[in-house]
Short mmCIF file of C-alpha atoms in Angstrom, two decimals:
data_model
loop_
_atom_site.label_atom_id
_atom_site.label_comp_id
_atom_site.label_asym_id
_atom_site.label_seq_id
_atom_site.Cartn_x
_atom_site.Cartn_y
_atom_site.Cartn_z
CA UNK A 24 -1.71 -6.94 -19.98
CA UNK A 25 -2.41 -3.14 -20.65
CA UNK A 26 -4.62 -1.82 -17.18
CA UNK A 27 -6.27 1.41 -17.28
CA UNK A 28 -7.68 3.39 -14.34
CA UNK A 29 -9.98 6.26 -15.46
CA UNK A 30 -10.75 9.55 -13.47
CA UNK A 31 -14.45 8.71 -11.88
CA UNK A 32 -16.67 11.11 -13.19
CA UNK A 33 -19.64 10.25 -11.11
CA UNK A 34 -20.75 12.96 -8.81
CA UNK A 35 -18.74 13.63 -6.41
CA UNK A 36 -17.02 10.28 -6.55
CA UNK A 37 -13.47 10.84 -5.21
CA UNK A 38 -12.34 6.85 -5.14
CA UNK A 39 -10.08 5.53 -7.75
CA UNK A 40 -9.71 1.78 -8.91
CA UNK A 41 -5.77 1.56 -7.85
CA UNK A 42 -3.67 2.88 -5.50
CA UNK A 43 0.00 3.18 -6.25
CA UNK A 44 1.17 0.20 -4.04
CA UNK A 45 -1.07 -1.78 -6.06
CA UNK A 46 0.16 -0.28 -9.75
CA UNK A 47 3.46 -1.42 -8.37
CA UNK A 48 2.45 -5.25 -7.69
CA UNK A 49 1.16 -5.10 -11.77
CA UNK A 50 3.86 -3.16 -12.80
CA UNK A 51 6.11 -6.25 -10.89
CA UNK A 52 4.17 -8.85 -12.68
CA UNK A 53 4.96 -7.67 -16.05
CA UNK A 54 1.89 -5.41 -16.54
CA UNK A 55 1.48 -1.96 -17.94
CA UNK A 56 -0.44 0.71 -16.14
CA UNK A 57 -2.35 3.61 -17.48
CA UNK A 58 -3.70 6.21 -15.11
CA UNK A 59 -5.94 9.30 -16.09
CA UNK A 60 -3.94 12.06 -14.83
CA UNK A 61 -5.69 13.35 -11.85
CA UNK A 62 -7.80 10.33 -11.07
CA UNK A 63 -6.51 9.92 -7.48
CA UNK A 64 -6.40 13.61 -6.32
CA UNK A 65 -9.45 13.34 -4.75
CA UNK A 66 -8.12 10.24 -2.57
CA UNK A 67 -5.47 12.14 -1.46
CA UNK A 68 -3.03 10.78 -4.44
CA UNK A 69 -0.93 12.86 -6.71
CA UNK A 70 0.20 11.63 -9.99
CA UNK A 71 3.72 11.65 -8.56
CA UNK A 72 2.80 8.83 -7.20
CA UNK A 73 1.40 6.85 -9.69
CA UNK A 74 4.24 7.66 -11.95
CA UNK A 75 6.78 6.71 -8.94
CA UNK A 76 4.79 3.03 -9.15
CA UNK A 77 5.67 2.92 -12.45
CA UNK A 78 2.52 4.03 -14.57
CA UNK A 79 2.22 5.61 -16.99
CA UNK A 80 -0.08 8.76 -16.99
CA UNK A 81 -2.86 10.22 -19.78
CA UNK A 82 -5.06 13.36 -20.14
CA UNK A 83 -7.92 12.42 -20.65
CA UNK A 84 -9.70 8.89 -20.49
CA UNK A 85 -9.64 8.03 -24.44
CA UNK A 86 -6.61 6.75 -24.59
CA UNK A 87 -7.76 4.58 -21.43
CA UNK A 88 -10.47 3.02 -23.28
CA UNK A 89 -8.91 2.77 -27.08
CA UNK A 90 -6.13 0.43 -25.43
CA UNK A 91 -6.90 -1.09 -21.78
CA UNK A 92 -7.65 -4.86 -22.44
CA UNK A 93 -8.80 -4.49 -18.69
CA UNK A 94 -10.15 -1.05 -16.87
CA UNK A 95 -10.36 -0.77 -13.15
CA UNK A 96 -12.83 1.32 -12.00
CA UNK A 97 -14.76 1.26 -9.20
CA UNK A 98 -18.59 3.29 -9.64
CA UNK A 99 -20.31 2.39 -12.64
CA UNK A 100 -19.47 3.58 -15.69
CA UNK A 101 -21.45 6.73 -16.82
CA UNK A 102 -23.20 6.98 -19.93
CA UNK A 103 -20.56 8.36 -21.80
CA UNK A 104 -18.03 6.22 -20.67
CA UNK A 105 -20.26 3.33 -21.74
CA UNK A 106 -20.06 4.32 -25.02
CA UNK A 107 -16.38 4.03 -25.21
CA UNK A 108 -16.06 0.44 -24.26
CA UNK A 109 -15.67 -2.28 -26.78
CA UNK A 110 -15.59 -6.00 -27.08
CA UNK A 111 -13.14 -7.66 -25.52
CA UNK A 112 -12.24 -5.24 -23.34
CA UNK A 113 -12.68 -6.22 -19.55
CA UNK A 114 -14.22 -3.73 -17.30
CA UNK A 115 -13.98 -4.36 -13.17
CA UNK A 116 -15.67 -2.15 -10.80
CA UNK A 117 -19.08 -2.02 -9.25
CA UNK A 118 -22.39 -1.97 -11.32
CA UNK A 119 -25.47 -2.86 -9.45
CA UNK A 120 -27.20 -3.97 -12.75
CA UNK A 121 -30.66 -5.09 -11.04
CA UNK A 122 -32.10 -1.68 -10.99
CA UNK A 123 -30.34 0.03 -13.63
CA UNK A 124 -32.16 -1.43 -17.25
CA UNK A 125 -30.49 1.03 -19.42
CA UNK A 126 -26.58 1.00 -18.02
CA UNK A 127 -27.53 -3.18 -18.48
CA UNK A 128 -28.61 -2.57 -22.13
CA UNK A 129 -25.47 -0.15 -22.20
CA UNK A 130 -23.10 -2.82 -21.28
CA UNK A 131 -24.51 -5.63 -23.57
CA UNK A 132 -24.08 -3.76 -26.42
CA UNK A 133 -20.65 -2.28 -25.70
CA UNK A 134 -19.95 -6.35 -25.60
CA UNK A 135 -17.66 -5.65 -22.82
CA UNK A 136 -17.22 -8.34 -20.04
CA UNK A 137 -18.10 -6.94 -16.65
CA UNK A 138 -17.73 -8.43 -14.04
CA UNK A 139 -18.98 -7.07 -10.65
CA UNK A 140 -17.28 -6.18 -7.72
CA UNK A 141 -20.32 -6.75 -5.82
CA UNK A 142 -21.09 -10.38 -6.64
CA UNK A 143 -17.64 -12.11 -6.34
CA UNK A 144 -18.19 -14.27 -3.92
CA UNK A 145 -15.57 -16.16 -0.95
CA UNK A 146 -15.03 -19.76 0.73
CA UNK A 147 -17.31 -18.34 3.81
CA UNK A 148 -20.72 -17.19 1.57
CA UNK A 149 -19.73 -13.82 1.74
CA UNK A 150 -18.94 -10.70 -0.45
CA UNK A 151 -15.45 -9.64 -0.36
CA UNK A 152 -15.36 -6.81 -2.46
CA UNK A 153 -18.56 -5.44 -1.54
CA UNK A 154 -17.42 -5.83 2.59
CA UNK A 155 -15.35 -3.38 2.72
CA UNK A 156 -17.46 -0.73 1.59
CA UNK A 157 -20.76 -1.89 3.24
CA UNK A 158 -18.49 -1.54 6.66
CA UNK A 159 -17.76 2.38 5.25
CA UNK A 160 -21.38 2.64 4.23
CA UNK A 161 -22.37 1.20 7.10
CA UNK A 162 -20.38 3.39 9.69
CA UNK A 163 -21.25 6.35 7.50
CA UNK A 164 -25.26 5.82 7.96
CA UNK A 165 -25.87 6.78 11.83
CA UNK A 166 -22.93 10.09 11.28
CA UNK A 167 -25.21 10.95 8.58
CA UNK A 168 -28.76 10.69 10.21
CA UNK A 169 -27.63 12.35 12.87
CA UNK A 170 -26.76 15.35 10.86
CA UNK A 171 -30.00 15.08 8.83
CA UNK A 172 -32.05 14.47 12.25
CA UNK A 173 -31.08 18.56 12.97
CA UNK A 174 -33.47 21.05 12.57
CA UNK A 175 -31.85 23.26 9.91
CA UNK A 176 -30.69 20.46 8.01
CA UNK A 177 -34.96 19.72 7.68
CA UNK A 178 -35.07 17.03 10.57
CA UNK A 179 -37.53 17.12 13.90
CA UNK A 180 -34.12 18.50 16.13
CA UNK A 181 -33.10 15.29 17.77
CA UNK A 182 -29.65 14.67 18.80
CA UNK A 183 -29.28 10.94 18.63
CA UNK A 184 -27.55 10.64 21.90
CA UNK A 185 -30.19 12.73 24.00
CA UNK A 186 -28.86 14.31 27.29
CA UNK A 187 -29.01 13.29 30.63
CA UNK A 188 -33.38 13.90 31.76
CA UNK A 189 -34.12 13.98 27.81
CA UNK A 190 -34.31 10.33 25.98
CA UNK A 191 -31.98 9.03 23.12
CA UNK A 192 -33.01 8.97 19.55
CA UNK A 193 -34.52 5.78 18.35
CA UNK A 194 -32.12 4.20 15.48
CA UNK A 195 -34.05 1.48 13.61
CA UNK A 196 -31.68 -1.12 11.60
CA UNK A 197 -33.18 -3.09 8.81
CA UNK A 198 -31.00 -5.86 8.33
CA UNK A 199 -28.58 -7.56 10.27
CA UNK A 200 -25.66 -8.24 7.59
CA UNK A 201 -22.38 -6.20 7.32
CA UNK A 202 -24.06 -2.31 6.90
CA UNK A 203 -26.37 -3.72 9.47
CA UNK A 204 -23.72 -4.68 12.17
CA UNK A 205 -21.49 -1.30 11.94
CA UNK A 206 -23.99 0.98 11.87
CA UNK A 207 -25.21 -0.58 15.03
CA UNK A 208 -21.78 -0.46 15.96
CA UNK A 209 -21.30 3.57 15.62
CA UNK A 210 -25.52 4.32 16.50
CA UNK A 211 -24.80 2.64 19.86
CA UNK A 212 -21.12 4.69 19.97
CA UNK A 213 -22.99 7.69 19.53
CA UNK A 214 -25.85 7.05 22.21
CA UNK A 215 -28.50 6.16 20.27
CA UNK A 216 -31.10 3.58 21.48
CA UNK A 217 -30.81 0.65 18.62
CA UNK A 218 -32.52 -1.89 17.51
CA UNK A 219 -31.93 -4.62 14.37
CA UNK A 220 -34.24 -6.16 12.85
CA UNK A 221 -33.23 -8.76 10.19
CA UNK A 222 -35.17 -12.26 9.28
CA UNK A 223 -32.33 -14.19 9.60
CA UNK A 224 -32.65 -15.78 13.22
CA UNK A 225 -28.48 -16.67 12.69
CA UNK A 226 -27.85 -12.45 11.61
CA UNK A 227 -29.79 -11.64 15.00
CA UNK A 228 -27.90 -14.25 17.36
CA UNK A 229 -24.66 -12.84 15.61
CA UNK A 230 -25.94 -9.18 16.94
CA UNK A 231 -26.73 -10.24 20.29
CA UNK A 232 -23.27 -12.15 20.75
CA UNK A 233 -21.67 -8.82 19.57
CA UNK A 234 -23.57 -6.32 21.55
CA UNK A 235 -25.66 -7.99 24.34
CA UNK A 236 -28.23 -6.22 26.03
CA UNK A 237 -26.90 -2.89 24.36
CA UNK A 238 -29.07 -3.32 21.13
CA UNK A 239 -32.16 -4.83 21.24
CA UNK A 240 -33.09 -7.67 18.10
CA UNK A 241 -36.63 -8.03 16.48
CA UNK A 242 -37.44 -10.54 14.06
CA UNK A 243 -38.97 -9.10 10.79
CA UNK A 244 -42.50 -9.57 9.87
CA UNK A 245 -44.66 -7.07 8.63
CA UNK A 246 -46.29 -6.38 11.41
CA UNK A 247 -43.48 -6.12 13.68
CA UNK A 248 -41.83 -3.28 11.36
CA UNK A 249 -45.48 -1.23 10.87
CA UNK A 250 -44.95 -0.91 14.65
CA UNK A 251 -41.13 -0.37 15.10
CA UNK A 252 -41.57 2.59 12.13
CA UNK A 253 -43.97 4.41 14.49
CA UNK A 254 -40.98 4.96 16.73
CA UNK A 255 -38.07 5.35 14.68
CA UNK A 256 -35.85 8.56 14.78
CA UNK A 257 -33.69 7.35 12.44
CA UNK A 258 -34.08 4.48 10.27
CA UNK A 259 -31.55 2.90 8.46
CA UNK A 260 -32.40 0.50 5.33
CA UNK A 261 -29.23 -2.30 5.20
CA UNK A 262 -31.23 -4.98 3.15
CA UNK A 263 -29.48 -7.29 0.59
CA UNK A 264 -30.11 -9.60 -1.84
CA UNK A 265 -27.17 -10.23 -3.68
CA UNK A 266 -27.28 -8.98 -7.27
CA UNK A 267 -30.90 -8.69 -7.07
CA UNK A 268 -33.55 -6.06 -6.39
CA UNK A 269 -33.50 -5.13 -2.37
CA UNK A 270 -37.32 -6.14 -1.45
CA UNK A 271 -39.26 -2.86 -0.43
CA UNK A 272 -39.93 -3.36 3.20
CA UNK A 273 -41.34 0.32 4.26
CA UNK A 274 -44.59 1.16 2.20
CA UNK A 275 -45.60 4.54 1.21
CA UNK A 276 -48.47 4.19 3.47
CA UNK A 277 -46.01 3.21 6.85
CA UNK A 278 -44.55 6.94 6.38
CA UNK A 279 -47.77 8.40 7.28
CA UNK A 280 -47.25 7.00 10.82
CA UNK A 281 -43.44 7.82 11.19
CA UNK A 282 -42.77 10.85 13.20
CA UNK A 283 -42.68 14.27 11.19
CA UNK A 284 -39.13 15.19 10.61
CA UNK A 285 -37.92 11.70 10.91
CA UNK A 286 -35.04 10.46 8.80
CA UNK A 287 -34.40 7.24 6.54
CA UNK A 288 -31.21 6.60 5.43
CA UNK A 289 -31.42 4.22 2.48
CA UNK A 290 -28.27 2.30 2.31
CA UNK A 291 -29.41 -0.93 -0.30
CA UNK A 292 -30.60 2.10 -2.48
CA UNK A 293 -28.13 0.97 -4.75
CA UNK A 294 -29.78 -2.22 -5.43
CA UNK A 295 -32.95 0.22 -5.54
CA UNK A 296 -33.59 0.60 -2.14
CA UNK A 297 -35.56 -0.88 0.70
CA UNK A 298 -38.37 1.98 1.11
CA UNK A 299 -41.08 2.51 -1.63
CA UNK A 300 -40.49 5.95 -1.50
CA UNK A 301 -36.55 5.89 -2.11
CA UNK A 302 -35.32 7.05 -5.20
CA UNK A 303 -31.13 7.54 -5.75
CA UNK A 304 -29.72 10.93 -4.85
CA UNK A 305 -26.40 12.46 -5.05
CA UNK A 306 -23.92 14.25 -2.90
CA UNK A 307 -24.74 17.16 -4.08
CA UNK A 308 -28.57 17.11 -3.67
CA UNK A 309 -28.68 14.22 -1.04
CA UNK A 310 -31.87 14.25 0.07
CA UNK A 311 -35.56 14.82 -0.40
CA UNK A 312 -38.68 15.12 1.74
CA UNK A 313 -41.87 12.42 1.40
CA UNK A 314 -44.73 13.47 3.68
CA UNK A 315 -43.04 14.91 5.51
CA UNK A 316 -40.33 12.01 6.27
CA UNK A 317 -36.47 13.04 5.32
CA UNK A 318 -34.63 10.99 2.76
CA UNK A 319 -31.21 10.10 2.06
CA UNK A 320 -30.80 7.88 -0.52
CA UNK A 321 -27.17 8.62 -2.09
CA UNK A 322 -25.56 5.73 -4.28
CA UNK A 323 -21.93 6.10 -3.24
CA UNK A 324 -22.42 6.81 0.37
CA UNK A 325 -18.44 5.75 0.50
CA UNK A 326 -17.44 8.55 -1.91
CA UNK A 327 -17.77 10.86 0.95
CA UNK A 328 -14.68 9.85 2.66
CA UNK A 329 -12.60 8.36 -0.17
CA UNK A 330 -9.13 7.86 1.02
CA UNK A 331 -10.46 5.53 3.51
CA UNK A 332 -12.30 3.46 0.95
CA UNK A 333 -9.65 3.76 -1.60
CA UNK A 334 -7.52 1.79 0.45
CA UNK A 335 -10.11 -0.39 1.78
CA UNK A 336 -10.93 -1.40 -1.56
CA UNK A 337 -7.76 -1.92 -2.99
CA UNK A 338 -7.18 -4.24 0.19
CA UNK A 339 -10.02 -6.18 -1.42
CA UNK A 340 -9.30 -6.23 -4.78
CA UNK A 341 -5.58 -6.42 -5.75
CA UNK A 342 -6.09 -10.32 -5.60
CA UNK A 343 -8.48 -10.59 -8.40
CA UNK A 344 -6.69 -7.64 -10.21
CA UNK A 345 -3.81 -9.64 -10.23
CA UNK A 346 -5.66 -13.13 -11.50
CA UNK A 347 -7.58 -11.42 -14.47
CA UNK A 348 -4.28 -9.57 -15.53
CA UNK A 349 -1.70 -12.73 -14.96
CA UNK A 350 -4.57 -15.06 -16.19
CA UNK A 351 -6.48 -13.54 -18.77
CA UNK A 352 -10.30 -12.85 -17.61
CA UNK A 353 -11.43 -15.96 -19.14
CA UNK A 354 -8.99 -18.62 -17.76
CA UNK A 355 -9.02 -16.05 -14.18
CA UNK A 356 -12.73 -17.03 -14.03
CA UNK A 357 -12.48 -20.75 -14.72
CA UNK A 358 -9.83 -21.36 -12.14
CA UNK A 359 -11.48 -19.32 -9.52
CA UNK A 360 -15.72 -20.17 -8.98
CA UNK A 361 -15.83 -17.23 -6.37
CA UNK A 362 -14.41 -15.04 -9.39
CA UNK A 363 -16.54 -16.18 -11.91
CA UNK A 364 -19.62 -15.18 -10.26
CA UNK A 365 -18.41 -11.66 -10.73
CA UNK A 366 -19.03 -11.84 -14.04
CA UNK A 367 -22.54 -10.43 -14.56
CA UNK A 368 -22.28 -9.51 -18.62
CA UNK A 369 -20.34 -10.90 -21.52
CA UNK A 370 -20.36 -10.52 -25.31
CA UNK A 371 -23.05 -8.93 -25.12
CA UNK A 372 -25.12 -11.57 -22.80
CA UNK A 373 -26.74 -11.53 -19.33
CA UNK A 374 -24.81 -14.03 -17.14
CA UNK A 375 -26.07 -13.26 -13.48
CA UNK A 376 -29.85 -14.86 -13.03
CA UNK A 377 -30.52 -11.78 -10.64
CA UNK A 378 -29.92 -9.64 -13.57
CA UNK A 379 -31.50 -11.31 -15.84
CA UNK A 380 -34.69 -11.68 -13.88
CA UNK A 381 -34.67 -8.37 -12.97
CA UNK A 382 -35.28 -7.22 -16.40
CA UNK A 383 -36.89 -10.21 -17.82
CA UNK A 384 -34.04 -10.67 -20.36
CA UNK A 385 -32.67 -14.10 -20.99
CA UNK A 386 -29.91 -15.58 -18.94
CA UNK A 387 -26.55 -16.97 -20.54
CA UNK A 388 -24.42 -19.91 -17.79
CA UNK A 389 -21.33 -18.31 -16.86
CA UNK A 390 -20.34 -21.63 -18.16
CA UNK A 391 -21.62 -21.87 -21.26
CA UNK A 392 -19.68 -18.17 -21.99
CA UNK A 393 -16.29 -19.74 -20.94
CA UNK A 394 -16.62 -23.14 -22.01
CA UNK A 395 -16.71 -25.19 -19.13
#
């Protein structure tokens, strides 16, 4: 099979979709390799490298999409790239479809077959390929409140950790999952006073075995988060509904109550986001102010540091790389369930029911498209 790996062109998306160690396992398999020239620089990869592995290397990403039967990416394809896929051509890489209508229209008309990083699924319920960069994400949330939390940076001049005679900040965690558990993990490093709140009684015993006494577990009602908001230095939205919207659980009205100069860091805002008032950002404009309440909302918090999520990804996905490209994506996906809920669009049809119900359009069986 011919693999391509475009340059991301997202802003200020450093990742790339293989490292060279895993061109080499394709290249060993029998595959070919195209990489954009440039496309891991930002990683900390020359082409040197790539070409050392054994691919071969492009200006440019036409020649990427006029002959990749499968393209490796990992944000989701811009608009212009979207307009150079075609059918038949397998795209892999993250797309986070639910709140995105016109990249969903995009992709059924390009007749591409996409399946999603984020919705492969594993033996233990989990989310392989999405794990690794929740955990970045997740570790990256309380480092970044705390810078937004300073006064020239537009926050009310808290340092999370306090000093001794002046309290800590107050971190509040929505959501007990993976982004929920290491920012905990790094909040309480840094000082902070934490507390999770998920509705998952089995996501808050999981906390408490992990941290004790250290960080304090709530169990989410509405009521119970109108009151924990009041307090919150820094809050941190880690909701998730797989493939789906994330449900808004902080109203407009609940900023009115937050402290002035208080921060949210939206992590689910790339399933839309968990506040009313969240709306994506960029690196390069990452935040915004709602009455008077600090927003980051950035949809590839992981981009930031991308040499340690290029390899953390690639950790993650050289397995199903190597399926769809020693399989074929169709008979990859029948012989592998956890695979085949990747796949999210095909020929031009909706096959995720989140997706689907998110934009009222009408929903294709995976099984039906492969002919199980």
């Amino acid at each position: 099979m011919r693999i391509g790996v475009p340059k991301e062109i997202k802003d200020n998306e450093y990742r790339v979709g293989l490292i060279p160690s895993s061109v080499t396992e394709l290249v060993q398999h029998g595959h070919e390799v195209i990489v954009e020239a440039g496309a891991g620089n930002g990683a900390g990869i020359d082409d040197v490298a790539y070409r050392d592995a054994g691919a071969e290397l492009c200006e440019g990403p036409d020649l990427i999409f006029e002959t990749a039967e499968l393209i490796v990416k990992v944000k989701e394809p811009q608009p212009l790239e979207r307009t150079k896929l075609r059918r038949d051509q397998t795209l892999f890489g993250y797309f986070h479809l639910a709140p995105d209508a016109q990249q969903t229209r995009d992709l059924m008309q390009s007749g591409a077959n996409c399946i999603a990083y984020e919705t492969v699924t594993s033996l233990t319920g989990g989310l392989p390929l999405l794990t690794p960069m929740s955990e970045v994400a997740g570790r990256l949330a309380p480092q970044v409140g705390a810078h937004w939390l300073e006064k020239p940076a537009g926050g009310r001049g808290v340092l999370l950790a306090g000093v001794p005679g002046v309290p800590a900040a107050e971190v509040v965690i929505l959501g007990g999952g993976v982004v929920g558990t290491h920012a905990a993990t790094i909040a309480l490093g840094m000082g902070a006073n934490v507390i999770v709140v998920d509705r998952s009684p089995d996501a808050l015993r999981k906390i408490d075995l992990r941290f004790g006494n250290a960080v304090r577990t709530i169990f989410s009602t509405r009521a119970a988060i109108a009151e924990l908001v009041k307090r919150a230095d820094l809050l941190i939205g880690a909701v998730l509904l797989p493939g789906a919207k994330a449900p808004k659980i902080i109203s407009r009205e609940m900023l009115g109550v937050m402290k002035p100069g208080s921060v949210i860091v939206d992590v689910a805002i790339d399933q839309g986001g968990c506040c009313e008032s969240s709306k994506p950002t960029k690196h390069s404009d990452p935040t915004y102010i709602v009455d008077g309440i600090v927003h980051y909302c950035v949809t590839n918090m992981p981009g930031a540091v991308p040499r340690t999520s290029t390899f953390a990804l690639n950790n993650a996905t050289l397995p199903f790389v190597l399926a769809i490209a020693d399989k074929g994506w169709r008979e990859a996906l029948r012989s592998d369930a956890h695979l085949r809920a990747g796949l999210n669009i095909s020929d031009g049809k909706i096959t995720s029911l989140p997706v689907g119900k998110a934009h009222g359009l009408p929903i294709t069986p995976v099984e039906e498209v492969l002919g199980l």
